[in-house]
PDB file of C-alpha atoms and ligand atoms in Angstrom:
ATOM      1  CA  MET A   1       0.000   0.000   0.000  1.00 68.00           C
ATOM      2  CA  ASP A   2       2.789   2.449   0.938  1.00 88.00           C
ATOM      3  CA  LYS A   3       4.214   2.048  -2.562  1.00 94.00           C
ATOM      4  CA  LEU A   4       0.891   3.187  -4.020  1.00 95.00           C
ATOM      5  CA  PHE A   5       1.056   6.427  -2.026  1.00 96.00           C
ATOM      6  CA  ILE A   6       4.593   7.029  -3.282  1.00 96.00           C
ATOM      7  CA  ASP A   7       3.567   6.164  -6.866  1.00 96.00           C
ATOM      8  CA  LEU A   8       0.745   8.714  -6.677  1.00 97.00           C
ATOM      9  CA  LYS A   9       3.050  11.376  -5.229  1.00 95.00           C
ATOM     10  CA  GLU A  10       5.615  10.750  -7.982  1.00 96.00           C
ATOM     11  CA  ALA A  11       2.942  10.791 -10.710  1.00 97.00           C
ATOM     12  CA  ILE A  12       1.799  14.229  -9.492  1.00 93.00           C
ATOM     13  CA  ILE A  13       5.340  15.595  -9.329  1.00 93.00           C
ATOM     14  CA  ASN A  14       6.056  14.236 -12.820  1.00 95.00           C
ATOM     15  CA  GLY A  15       2.819  15.682 -14.207  1.00 95.00           C
ATOM     16  CA  GLN A  16       1.464  12.254 -15.257  1.00 97.00           C
ATOM     17  CA  THR A  17      -2.237  13.043 -15.154  1.00 96.00           C
ATOM     18  CA  GLN A  18      -3.652   9.670 -16.218  1.00 97.00           C
ATOM     19  CA  THR A  19      -1.356   7.689 -13.909  1.00 97.00           C
ATOM     20  CA  ALA A  20      -2.215  10.013 -11.018  1.00 97.00           C
ATOM     21  CA  MET A  21      -5.946   9.483 -11.622  1.00 97.00           C
ATOM     22  CA  ASP A  22      -5.510   5.700 -11.912  1.00 97.00           C
ATOM     23  CA  LYS A  23      -3.474   5.483  -8.685  1.00 97.00           C
ATOM     24  CA  THR A  24      -6.055   7.619  -6.849  1.00 96.00           C
ATOM     25  CA  LYS A  25      -8.912   5.390  -8.026  1.00 96.00           C
ATOM     26  CA  LEU A  26      -6.931   2.312  -6.979  1.00 96.00           C
ATOM     27  CA  LEU A  27      -6.342   3.716  -3.486  1.00 96.00           C
ATOM     28  CA  LEU A  28     -10.051   4.527  -3.149  1.00 95.00           C
ATOM     29  CA  ARG A  29     -10.989   1.001  -4.302  1.00 95.00           C
ATOM     30  CA  LYS A  30      -8.690  -0.369  -1.594  1.00 95.00           C
ATOM     31  CA  GLY A  31     -10.766   1.560   0.934  1.00 94.00           C
ATOM     32  CA  VAL A  32      -8.271   4.371   1.636  1.00 94.00           C
ATOM     33  CA  GLY A  33      -9.905   7.630   2.797  1.00 87.00           C
ATOM     34  CA  VAL A  34      -9.549  10.998   1.093  1.00 82.00           C
ATOM     35  CA  HIS A  35      -7.696  12.583   4.002  1.00 76.00           C
ATOM     36  CA  GLU A  36      -5.104   9.827   3.992  1.00 86.00           C
ATOM     37  CA  ILE A  37      -4.571  10.247   0.242  1.00 89.00           C
ATOM     38  CA  ILE A  38      -4.121  13.991   0.722  1.00 80.00           C
ATOM     39  CA  LYS A  39      -1.853  13.555   3.740  1.00 80.00           C
ATOM     40  CA  LYS A  40       0.338  10.849   2.274  1.00 90.00           C
ATOM     41  CA  SER A  41       0.429  11.787  -1.413  1.00 89.00           C
ATOM     42  CA  THR A  42      -0.980  15.159  -2.418  1.00 83.00           C
ATOM     43  CA  ASP A  43       0.500  17.281   0.388  1.00 76.00           C
ATOM     44  CA  PRO A  44       4.005  15.764   0.168  1.00 86.00           C
ATOM     45  CA  SER A  45       3.965  16.316  -3.587  1.00 88.00           C
ATOM     46  CA  PHE A  46       3.106  20.013  -3.040  1.00 75.00           C
ATOM     47  CA  LYS A  47       5.860  20.293  -0.481  1.00 80.00           C
ATOM     48  CA  GLU A  48       8.460  18.677  -2.717  1.00 89.00           C
ATOM     49  CA  LEU A  49       7.402  20.749  -5.716  1.00 83.00           C
ATOM     50  CA  GLY A  50       7.580  23.932  -3.652  1.00 77.00           C
ATOM     51  CA  GLU A  51      11.123  23.118  -2.543  1.00 86.00           C
ATOM     52  CA  LYS A  52      12.190  22.283  -6.106  1.00 88.00           C
ATOM     53  CA  MET A  53      10.591  25.482  -7.363  1.00 78.00           C
ATOM     54  CA  GLN A  54      12.339  27.597  -4.750  1.00 79.00           C
ATOM     55  CA  LYS A  55      15.715  26.060  -5.622  1.00 90.00           C
ATOM     56  CA  GLY A  56      15.024  26.585  -9.313  1.00 89.00           C
ATOM     57  CA  GLU A  57      15.205  22.830  -9.950  1.00 92.00           C
ATOM     58  CA  ILE A  58      11.928  22.703 -11.847  1.00 89.00           C
ATOM     59  CA  ALA A  59      10.690  24.729 -14.801  1.00 89.00           C
ATOM     60  CA  ILE A  60       7.320  26.507 -14.772  1.00 83.00           C
ATOM     61  CA  PRO A  61       5.776  24.382 -17.592  1.00 89.00           C
ATOM     62  CA  ASP A  62       6.594  21.298 -15.516  1.00 90.00           C
ATOM     63  CA  VAL A  63       4.969  22.886 -12.468  1.00 83.00           C
ATOM     64  CA  LEU A  64       1.869  23.578 -14.555  1.00 86.00           C
ATOM     65  CA  MET A  65       1.815  19.907 -15.639  1.00 92.00           C
ATOM     66  CA  SER A  66       2.084  18.855 -11.993  1.00 89.00           C
ATOM     67  CA  ALA A  67      -0.690  21.276 -11.069  1.00 83.00           C
ATOM     68  CA  ARG A  68      -2.842  19.743 -13.802  1.00 89.00           C
ATOM     69  CA  ALA A  69      -2.159  16.247 -12.453  1.00 91.00           C
ATOM     70  CA  MET A  70      -3.071  17.462  -8.963  1.00 85.00           C
ATOM     71  CA  LEU A  71      -6.303  18.943 -10.300  1.00 82.00           C
ATOM     72  CA  ALA A  72      -7.104  15.594 -11.933  1.00 89.00           C
ATOM     73  CA  VAL A  73      -6.619  13.852  -8.588  1.00 89.00           C
ATOM     74  CA  MET A  74      -8.933  16.361  -6.950  1.00 80.00           C
ATOM     75  CA  TYR A  75     -11.460  15.744  -9.752  1.00 83.00           C
ATOM     76  CA  VAL A  76     -11.518  12.086  -8.720  1.00 90.00           C
ATOM     77  CA  LEU A  77     -11.755  13.009  -5.027  1.00 83.00           C
ATOM     78  CA  GLU A  78     -14.235  15.879  -5.514  1.00 73.00           C
ATOM     79  CA  PRO A  79     -17.504  13.905  -5.230  1.00 79.00           C
ATOM     80  CA  ILE A  80     -16.270  12.281  -2.035  1.00 78.00           C
ATOM     81  CA  ILE A  81     -14.980  15.561  -0.616  1.00 67.00           C
ATOM     82  CA  ALA A  82     -18.330  17.200  -1.424  1.00 60.00           C
ATOM     83  CA  SER A  83     -20.109  14.643   0.747  1.00 64.00           C
ATOM     84  CA  TYR A  84     -17.875  15.476   3.760  1.00 59.00           C
ATOM     85  CA  LYS A  85     -19.428  18.013   6.085  1.00 52.00           C
ATOM     86  CA  GLY A  86     -16.981  20.696   7.076  1.00 51.00           C
ATOM     87  CA  PHE A  87     -14.390  19.758   4.502  1.00 55.00           C
ATOM     88  CA  ALA A  88     -15.196  22.616   2.122  1.00 66.00           C
ATOM     89  CA  LYS A  89     -12.291  24.875   2.888  1.00 81.00           C
ATOM     90  CA  GLY A  90     -13.603  28.234   1.700  1.00 91.00           C
ATOM     91  CA  ILE A  91     -14.288  30.473  -1.266  1.00 94.00           C
ATOM     92  CA  ILE A  92     -11.561  32.464  -3.000  1.00 96.00           C
ATOM     93  CA  VAL A  93     -12.118  35.097  -5.688  1.00 98.00           C
ATOM     94  CA  ILE A  94      -8.981  35.710  -7.720  1.00 98.00           C
ATOM     95  CA  GLY A  95      -8.150  38.128 -10.516  1.00 98.00           C
ATOM     96  CA  THR A  96      -5.380  40.106 -12.222  1.00 98.00           C
ATOM     97  CA  VAL A  97      -5.737  43.864 -11.749  1.00 98.00           C
ATOM     98  CA  ALA A  98      -6.819  46.386 -14.389  1.00 98.00           C
ATOM     99  CA  GLY A  99      -4.253  47.073 -17.101  1.00 98.00           C
ATOM    100  CA  ASP A 100      -2.427  43.794 -16.548  1.00 96.00           C
ATOM    101  CA  LEU A 101      -2.882  40.836 -18.917  1.00 90.00           C
ATOM    102  CA  HIS A 102      -0.474  38.385 -17.246  1.00 87.00           C
ATOM    103  CA  ASP A 103      -2.312  35.336 -15.997  1.00 83.00           C
ATOM    104  CA  ILE A 104       0.027  32.347 -15.778  1.00 76.00           C
ATOM    105  CA  GLY A 105       1.001  32.924 -12.143  1.00 80.00           C
ATOM    106  CA  LYS A 106      -2.589  33.701 -11.133  1.00 88.00           C
ATOM    107  CA  LYS A 107      -3.764  30.510 -12.845  1.00 81.00           C
ATOM    108  CA  LEU A 108      -1.103  28.535 -11.033  1.00 77.00           C
ATOM    109  CA  VAL A 109      -2.205  29.988  -7.689  1.00 86.00           C
ATOM    110  CA  ALA A 110      -5.862  29.249  -8.561  1.00 85.00           C
ATOM    111  CA  MET A 111      -5.090  25.692  -9.640  1.00 74.00           C
ATOM    112  CA  LEU A 112      -3.124  24.876  -6.515  1.00 76.00           C
ATOM    113  CA  LEU A 113      -5.810  26.370  -4.272  1.00 84.00           C
ATOM    114  CA  LYS A 114      -8.470  24.324  -6.089  1.00 79.00           C
ATOM    115  CA  SER A 115      -6.462  21.162  -5.802  1.00 70.00           C
ATOM    116  CA  ARG A 116      -6.198  21.830  -2.062  1.00 76.00           C
ATOM    117  CA  GLY A 117      -9.989  21.836  -1.683  1.00 80.00           C
ATOM    118  CA  TYR A 118     -10.835  25.533  -2.073  1.00 88.00           C
ATOM    119  CA  THR A 119     -13.641  26.782  -4.297  1.00 90.00           C
ATOM    120  CA  VAL A 120     -11.875  29.245  -6.558  1.00 91.00           C
ATOM    121  CA  ILE A 121     -13.678  31.770  -8.720  1.00 95.00           C
ATOM    122  CA  ASP A 122     -11.228  33.160 -11.265  1.00 95.00           C
ATOM    123  CA  ILE A 123     -12.578  36.462 -12.567  1.00 98.00           C
ATOM    124  CA  GLY A 124      -9.826  36.788 -15.150  1.00 97.00           C
ATOM    125  CA  ILE A 125      -7.334  39.437 -16.206  1.00 97.00           C
ATOM    126  CA  ASP A 126      -7.564  43.230 -16.548  1.00 98.00           C
ATOM    127  CA  VAL A 127     -10.172  43.304 -13.763  1.00 98.00           C
ATOM    128  CA  THR A 128     -11.380  46.789 -12.801  1.00 98.00           C
ATOM    129  CA  LYS A 129     -11.910  47.827  -9.168  1.00 98.00           C
ATOM    130  CA  GLU A 130     -15.655  47.914  -9.845  1.00 98.00           C
ATOM    131  CA  ALA A 131     -15.557  44.310 -11.102  1.00 98.00           C
ATOM    132  CA  PHE A 132     -13.600  43.196  -7.996  1.00 98.00           C
ATOM    133  CA  VAL A 133     -16.195  44.849  -5.746  1.00 98.00           C
ATOM    134  CA  GLU A 134     -19.066  43.268  -7.719  1.00 98.00           C
ATOM    135  CA  ALA A 135     -17.427  39.832  -7.402  1.00 98.00           C
ATOM    136  CA  VAL A 136     -17.056  40.240  -3.634  1.00 98.00           C
ATOM    137  CA  LYS A 137     -20.743  41.218  -3.396  1.00 98.00           C
ATOM    138  CA  LYS A 138     -21.835  38.333  -5.621  1.00 97.00           C
ATOM    139  CA  TYR A 139     -19.691  35.433  -4.376  1.00 96.00           C
ATOM    140  CA  LYS A 140     -19.107  36.514  -0.732  1.00 96.00           C
ATOM    141  CA  PRO A 141     -15.618  34.992  -0.731  1.00 96.00           C
ATOM    142  CA  ASP A 142     -13.582  34.326   2.399  1.00 95.00           C
ATOM    143  CA  VAL A 143     -10.535  35.656   0.585  1.00 97.00           C
ATOM    144  CA  LEU A 144     -10.004  38.057  -2.292  1.00 98.00           C
ATOM    145  CA  ALA A 145      -6.720  37.334  -4.100  1.00 98.00           C
ATOM    146  CA  MET A 146      -5.239  39.909  -6.470  1.00 98.00           C
ATOM    147  CA  SER A 147      -2.322  39.533  -8.851  1.00 98.00           C
ATOM    148  CA  SER A 148      -0.169  42.164 -10.562  1.00 98.00           C
ATOM    149  CA  LEU A 149       2.925  41.456 -12.653  1.00 93.00           C
ATOM    150  CA  LEU A 150       3.493  45.016 -13.784  1.00 95.00           C
ATOM    151  CA  THR A 151       4.937  47.737 -11.561  1.00 96.00           C
ATOM    152  CA  LEU A 152       2.707  50.182 -13.387  1.00 97.00           C
ATOM    153  CA  THR A 153      -0.479  48.409 -12.285  1.00 98.00           C
ATOM    154  CA  LEU A 154       0.472  47.920  -8.606  1.00 97.00           C
ATOM    155  CA  VAL A 155      -1.523  51.041  -7.782  1.00 97.00           C
ATOM    156  CA  GLU A 156      -4.652  49.099  -8.714  1.00 98.00           C
ATOM    157  CA  PHE A 157      -4.355  47.076  -5.472  1.00 98.00           C
ATOM    158  CA  LYS A 158      -4.736  50.341  -3.579  1.00 97.00           C
ATOM    159  CA  ASN A 159      -7.676  51.380  -5.756  1.00 98.00           C
ATOM    160  CA  VAL A 160      -9.469  48.105  -5.076  1.00 98.00           C
ATOM    161  CA  MET A 161      -8.817  48.371  -1.323  1.00 98.00           C
ATOM    162  CA  GLU A 162     -10.343  51.868  -1.327  1.00 98.00           C
ATOM    163  CA  ALA A 163     -13.308  50.694  -3.400  1.00 98.00           C
ATOM    164  CA  LEU A 164     -13.883  47.844  -0.931  1.00 98.00           C
ATOM    165  CA  LYS A 165     -13.874  50.339   1.963  1.00 98.00           C
ATOM    166  CA  GLU A 166     -16.224  52.711   0.160  1.00 98.00           C
ATOM    167  CA  SER A 167     -18.724  49.925  -0.460  1.00 97.00           C
ATOM    168  CA  GLY A 168     -18.548  48.712   3.163  1.00 97.00           C
ATOM    169  CA  LEU A 169     -17.090  45.344   2.190  1.00 97.00           C
ATOM    170  CA  ARG A 170     -13.550  45.613   3.528  1.00 97.00           C
ATOM    171  CA  SER A 171     -14.340  44.027   6.906  1.00 96.00           C
ATOM    172  CA  LYS A 172     -16.177  41.163   5.231  1.00 95.00           C
ATOM    173  CA  VAL A 173     -13.287  39.773   3.209  1.00 97.00           C
ATOM    174  CA  LYS A 174      -9.604  39.013   3.751  1.00 96.00           C
ATOM    175  CA  VAL A 175      -7.282  40.254   1.039  1.00 97.00           C
ATOM    176  CA  ILE A 176      -4.101  38.626  -0.228  1.00 98.00           C
ATOM    177  CA  VAL A 177      -1.904  40.121  -2.931  1.00 98.00           C
ATOM    178  CA  GLY A 178       0.926  38.726  -5.019  1.00 97.00           C
ATOM    179  CA  GLY A 179       2.873  38.890  -8.248  1.00 95.00           C
ATOM    180  CA  ALA A 180       6.543  39.359  -9.100  1.00 90.00           C
ATOM    181  CA  PRO A 181       6.866  43.119  -8.319  1.00 94.00           C
ATOM    182  CA  VAL A 182       4.860  42.894  -5.074  1.00 96.00           C
ATOM    183  CA  ASN A 183       6.622  42.766  -1.703  1.00 96.00           C
ATOM    184  CA  VAL A 184       5.664  42.677   1.968  1.00 95.00           C
ATOM    185  CA  LYS A 185       6.290  46.418   2.373  1.00 96.00           C
ATOM    186  CA  TYR A 186       3.920  47.350  -0.435  1.00 96.00           C
ATOM    187  CA  ALA A 187       1.292  44.841   0.659  1.00 96.00           C
ATOM    188  CA  LYS A 188       1.365  46.325   4.182  1.00 95.00           C
ATOM    189  CA  GLU A 189       1.221  49.849   2.831  1.00 96.00           C
ATOM    190  CA  ILE A 190      -2.015  49.216   0.952  1.00 96.00           C
ATOM    191  CA  GLY A 191      -3.579  47.446   3.940  1.00 96.00           C
ATOM    192  CA  ALA A 192      -3.754  43.890   2.596  1.00 97.00           C
ATOM    193  CA  ASP A 193      -4.049  41.025   5.089  1.00 96.00           C
ATOM    194  CA  ALA A 194      -1.384  38.812   3.552  1.00 95.00           C
ATOM    195  CA  PHE A 195       1.282  38.575   0.886  1.00 96.00           C
ATOM    196  CA  ALA A 196       2.827  35.471  -0.634  1.00 95.00           C
ATOM    197  CA  SER A 197       5.577  35.329  -3.203  1.00 90.00           C
ATOM    198  CA  ASP A 198       4.631  32.064  -4.898  1.00 86.00           C
ATOM    199  CA  ALA A 199       1.755  29.657  -5.328  1.00 81.00           C
ATOM    200  CA  PHE A 200       2.919  27.306  -2.593  1.00 79.00           C
ATOM    201  CA  GLU A 201       3.293  30.102  -0.074  1.00 89.00           C
ATOM    202  CA  ALA A 202      -0.144  31.310  -1.191  1.00 92.00           C
ATOM    203  CA  LEU A 203      -1.646  27.995  -0.066  1.00 87.00           C
ATOM    204  CA  GLU A 204      -0.222  28.395   3.436  1.00 89.00           C
ATOM    205  CA  ALA A 205      -1.157  32.057   3.588  1.00 94.00           C
ATOM    206  CA  VAL A 206      -4.774  31.412   2.566  1.00 94.00           C
ATOM    207  CA  ASP A 207      -5.038  28.569   5.101  1.00 91.00           C
ATOM    208  CA  ASP A 208      -3.826  31.021   7.763  1.00 92.00           C
ATOM    209  CA  LEU A 209      -6.298  33.706   6.690  1.00 92.00           C
ATOM    210  CA  ILE A 210      -9.280  31.369   6.636  1.00 89.00           C
ATOM    211  CA  TYR A 211      -8.477  29.684   9.929  1.00 83.00           C
ATOM    212  CA  ASN A 212      -7.580  33.049  11.537  1.00 75.00           C
ATOM    213  CA  LYS A 213      -4.011  32.055  12.219  1.00 70.00           C
ATOM    214  CA  ILE A 214      -1.294  34.680  12.356  1.00 70.00           C
ATOM    215  CA  GLY A 215       1.102  32.782  10.140  1.00 72.00           C
ATOM    216  CA  LYS A 216       4.330  33.988   8.627  1.00 75.00           C
ATOM    217  CA  TYR A 217       2.537  35.436   5.588  1.00 77.00           C
ATOM    218  CA  SER A 218       0.017  37.522   7.570  1.00 79.00           C
ATOM    219  CA  LEU A 219       0.740  41.253   7.679  1.00 81.00           C
TER     220      LEU A 219
HETATM  221  C1  B12 B   1       4.930  35.654 -19.999  1.00 69.13           C
HETATM  222  C2  B12 B   1       5.097  37.166 -19.901  1.00 69.13           C
HETATM  223  C3  B12 B   1       4.260  37.952 -20.658  1.00 69.13           C
HETATM  224  C4  B12 B   1       3.142  37.393 -21.504  1.00 69.13           C
HETATM  225  C5  B12 B   1       1.945  37.071 -20.581  1.00 69.13           C
HETATM  226  C6  B12 B   1       1.172  35.844 -21.039  1.00 69.13           C
HETATM  227  C7  B12 B   1       0.158  35.423 -20.040  1.00 69.13           C
HETATM  228  N1  B12 B   1      -0.879  34.751 -20.530  1.00 69.13           N
HETATM  229  O1  B12 B   1       0.283  35.649 -18.848  1.00 69.13           O
HETATM  230  C8  B12 B   1       2.858  38.557 -22.465  1.00 69.13           C
HETATM  231  C9  B12 B   1       3.659  38.340 -23.703  1.00 69.13           C
HETATM  232  C10 B12 B   1       1.390  38.785 -22.835  1.00 69.13           C
HETATM  233  C11 B12 B   1       3.444  39.754 -21.694  1.00 69.13           C
HETATM  234  C12 B12 B   1       3.126  41.050 -21.947  1.00 69.13           C
HETATM  235  C13 B12 B   1       3.754  42.147 -21.345  1.00 69.13           C
HETATM  236  N2  B12 B   1       4.745  42.090 -20.464  1.00 69.13           N
HETATM  237 CO1  B12 B   1       5.333  40.448 -19.613  1.00 69.13          CO
HETATM  238  N3  B12 B   1       6.245  39.007 -18.920  1.00 69.13           N
HETATM  239  C14 B12 B   1       6.082  37.733 -19.038  1.00 69.13           C
HETATM  240  C15 B12 B   1       7.174  36.990 -18.242  1.00 69.13           C
HETATM  241  C16 B12 B   1       8.243  36.562 -19.228  1.00 69.13           C
HETATM  242  C17 B12 B   1       6.744  35.790 -17.433  1.00 69.13           C
HETATM  243  C18 B12 B   1       5.571  35.998 -16.459  1.00 69.13           C
HETATM  244  C19 B12 B   1       5.092  34.648 -15.958  1.00 69.13           C
HETATM  245  O2  B12 B   1       4.095  34.127 -16.439  1.00 69.13           O
HETATM  246  N4  B12 B   1       5.838  34.029 -15.036  1.00 69.13           N
HETATM  247  C20 B12 B   1       5.552  32.685 -14.532  1.00 69.13           C
HETATM  248  C21 B12 B   1       4.569  32.744 -13.370  1.00 69.13           C
HETATM  249  C22 B12 B   1       4.326  31.339 -12.830  1.00 69.13           C
HETATM  250  O3  B12 B   1       5.177  33.489 -12.324  1.00 69.13           O
HETATM  251  P1  B12 B   1       4.474  34.785 -11.715  1.00 69.13           P
HETATM  252  O4  B12 B   1       3.565  35.362 -12.720  1.00 69.13           O
HETATM  253  O5  B12 B   1       5.503  35.639 -11.106  1.00 69.13           O
HETATM  254  O6  B12 B   1       3.550  34.223 -10.580  1.00 69.13           O
HETATM  255  C23 B12 B   1       4.043  33.658  -9.396  1.00 69.13           C
HETATM  256  C24 B12 B   1       4.201  34.669  -8.262  1.00 69.13           C
HETATM  257  O7  B12 B   1       4.435  35.980  -8.698  1.00 69.13           O
HETATM  258  C25 B12 B   1       2.975  34.499  -7.443  1.00 69.13           C
HETATM  259  N5  B12 B   1       1.750  35.209  -7.778  1.00 69.13           N
HETATM  260  C26 B12 B   1       1.302  35.694  -8.935  1.00 69.13           C
HETATM  261  N6  B12 B   1       0.088  36.215  -8.798  1.00 69.13           N
HETATM  262  C27 B12 B   1      -0.254  36.049  -7.511  1.00 69.13           C
HETATM  263  C28 B12 B   1      -1.419  36.423  -6.812  1.00 69.13           C
HETATM  264  C29 B12 B   1      -1.488  36.139  -5.457  1.00 69.13           C
HETATM  265  C30 B12 B   1      -2.710  36.529  -4.711  1.00 69.13           C
HETATM  266  C31 B12 B   1      -0.413  35.501  -4.800  1.00 69.13           C
HETATM  267  C32 B12 B   1      -0.496  35.233  -3.355  1.00 69.13           C
HETATM  268  C33 B12 B   1       0.733  35.140  -5.491  1.00 69.13           C
HETATM  269  C34 B12 B   1       0.793  35.419  -6.838  1.00 69.13           C
HETATM  270  O8  B12 B   1       2.707  33.119  -7.572  1.00 69.13           O
HETATM  271  C35 B12 B   1       2.945  32.729  -8.920  1.00 69.13           C
HETATM  272  C36 B12 B   1       3.267  31.282  -8.979  1.00 69.13           C
HETATM  273  O9  B12 B   1       4.304  30.909  -8.113  1.00 69.13           O
HETATM  274  C37 B12 B   1       7.639  38.139 -17.294  1.00 69.13           C
HETATM  275  C38 B12 B   1       9.093  38.017 -16.813  1.00 69.13           C
HETATM  276  C39 B12 B   1       9.207  37.241 -15.542  1.00 69.13           C
HETATM  277  N7  B12 B   1      10.196  36.414 -15.450  1.00 69.13           N
HETATM  278  O10 B12 B   1       8.370  37.361 -14.643  1.00 69.13           O
HETATM  279  C40 B12 B   1       7.402  39.375 -18.123  1.00 69.13           C
HETATM  280  C41 B12 B   1       7.137  40.701 -17.420  1.00 69.13           C
HETATM  281  C42 B12 B   1       6.213  40.530 -16.247  1.00 69.13           C
HETATM  282  N8  B12 B   1       6.462  41.459 -18.457  1.00 69.13           N
HETATM  283  C43 B12 B   1       6.810  42.706 -18.494  1.00 69.13           C
HETATM  284  C44 B12 B   1       6.327  43.667 -19.420  1.00 69.13           C
HETATM  285  C45 B12 B   1       6.985  45.021 -19.370  1.00 69.13           C
HETATM  286  C46 B12 B   1       5.305  43.344 -20.311  1.00 69.13           C
HETATM  287  C47 B12 B   1       4.686  44.270 -21.333  1.00 69.13           C
HETATM  288  C48 B12 B   1       4.437  45.714 -20.883  1.00 69.13           C
HETATM  289  C49 B12 B   1       5.587  44.221 -22.578  1.00 69.13           C
HETATM  290  C50 B12 B   1       5.201  45.158 -23.657  1.00 69.13           C
HETATM  291  N9  B12 B   1       6.053  46.129 -23.888  1.00 69.13           N
HETATM  292  O11 B12 B   1       4.163  45.027 -24.266  1.00 69.13           O
HETATM  293  C51 B12 B   1       3.364  43.549 -21.684  1.00 69.13           C
HETATM  294  C52 B12 B   1       2.245  44.032 -20.771  1.00 69.13           C
HETATM  295  C53 B12 B   1       0.905  43.564 -21.234  1.00 69.13           C
HETATM  296  C54 B12 B   1      -0.098  43.867 -20.164  1.00 69.13           C
HETATM  297  N10 B12 B   1      -0.821  44.957 -20.310  1.00 69.13           N
HETATM  298  O12 B12 B   1      -0.207  43.131 -19.220  1.00 69.13           O
HETATM  299  C55 B12 B   1       7.838  43.037 -17.406  1.00 69.13           C
HETATM  300  C56 B12 B   1       7.220  43.791 -16.243  1.00 69.13           C
HETATM  301  C57 B12 B   1       8.158  44.820 -15.665  1.00 69.13           C
HETATM  302  C58 B12 B   1       7.498  45.475 -14.518  1.00 69.13           C
HETATM  303  N11 B12 B   1       7.968  45.156 -13.309  1.00 69.13           N
HETATM  304  O13 B12 B   1       6.609  46.253 -14.675  1.00 69.13           O
HETATM  305  C59 B12 B   1       8.401  41.616 -17.095  1.00 69.13           C
HETATM  306  C60 B12 B   1       8.907  41.450 -15.660  1.00 69.13           C
HETATM  307  C61 B12 B   1       9.534  41.359 -18.111  1.00 69.13           C
HETATM  308  C62 B12 B   1      10.715  42.283 -17.899  1.00 69.13           C
HETATM  309  N12 B12 B   1      11.713  41.859 -17.166  1.00 69.13           N
HETATM  310  O14 B12 B   1      10.705  43.353 -18.394  1.00 69.13           O
HETATM  311  N13 B12 B   1       4.320  39.311 -20.753  1.00 69.13           N
END
């Protein structure tokens, strides 16, 4: 059985979607629970990928393949997870700010959050402050996640924060920001609740925000 957990972990890391799905189904058929699969295969694969990514040992397209394999595993687990009371981890609305068309990093963050059990509503790229506010009203997310890859569009974070305040929604939603030019100082300055520099950190940070933990990514 232990080998099956390792096989699944390796399949995710190597981005082998079909193998990952097959191994997951096999584990379920053997009576293994979802939490055990996540604990022994999915989580360790995230951890290992995060370490490889930080050391620059893995290229982004490979990470995207791994993320896709992880999503496929979650697709198999989804109906079972849905039947678990209290397992739904929370709702995240994510978007790239107005003027910015970069979406690879945002998609990666969204995919990893989804594969960790979050409901993620991706509202796309070039999202205006009005559209962010509308999305918060409509979906009532636990966390609003904003991405900006351009220095020029960083100011949009501030604009959205002000728009949230003006519409009385700021206290109802936690805000996390990220993207290559973003740093802790700027995130603090605009009054965000958390900042994370990559998709793996984002997972930890969002967990902290939702479970009201003052983790290392909280501001
Ligand atoms: C691919 C790319 C493009 C593609 C985007 C395709 C797409 N579908 O996204 C295209 C060709 C369209 C493009 C266009 C432009 N680009 Co460009 N682009 C890049 C490039 C090479 C890679 C970005 C990327 O996808 N990285 C991979 C992902 C996985 O990493 P990431 O985005 O950083 O995301 C990670 C973290 O930042 C974080 N993260 C991201 N979002 C979020 C959100 C949250 C909430 C959290 C917690 C974390 C988080 O987690 C992610 C995963 O770990 C970068 C250079 C670089 N190395 O970053 C330039 C870069 C971002 N681009 C740049 C520029 C200048 C432009 C253009 C203005 C070029 C031009 N003259 O037209 C246009 C702007 C268009 C626009 N209005 O947006 C500059 C920006 C400089 C700056 N600081 O302002 C860069 C840095 C290149 C450079 N060195 O000059 N670009």
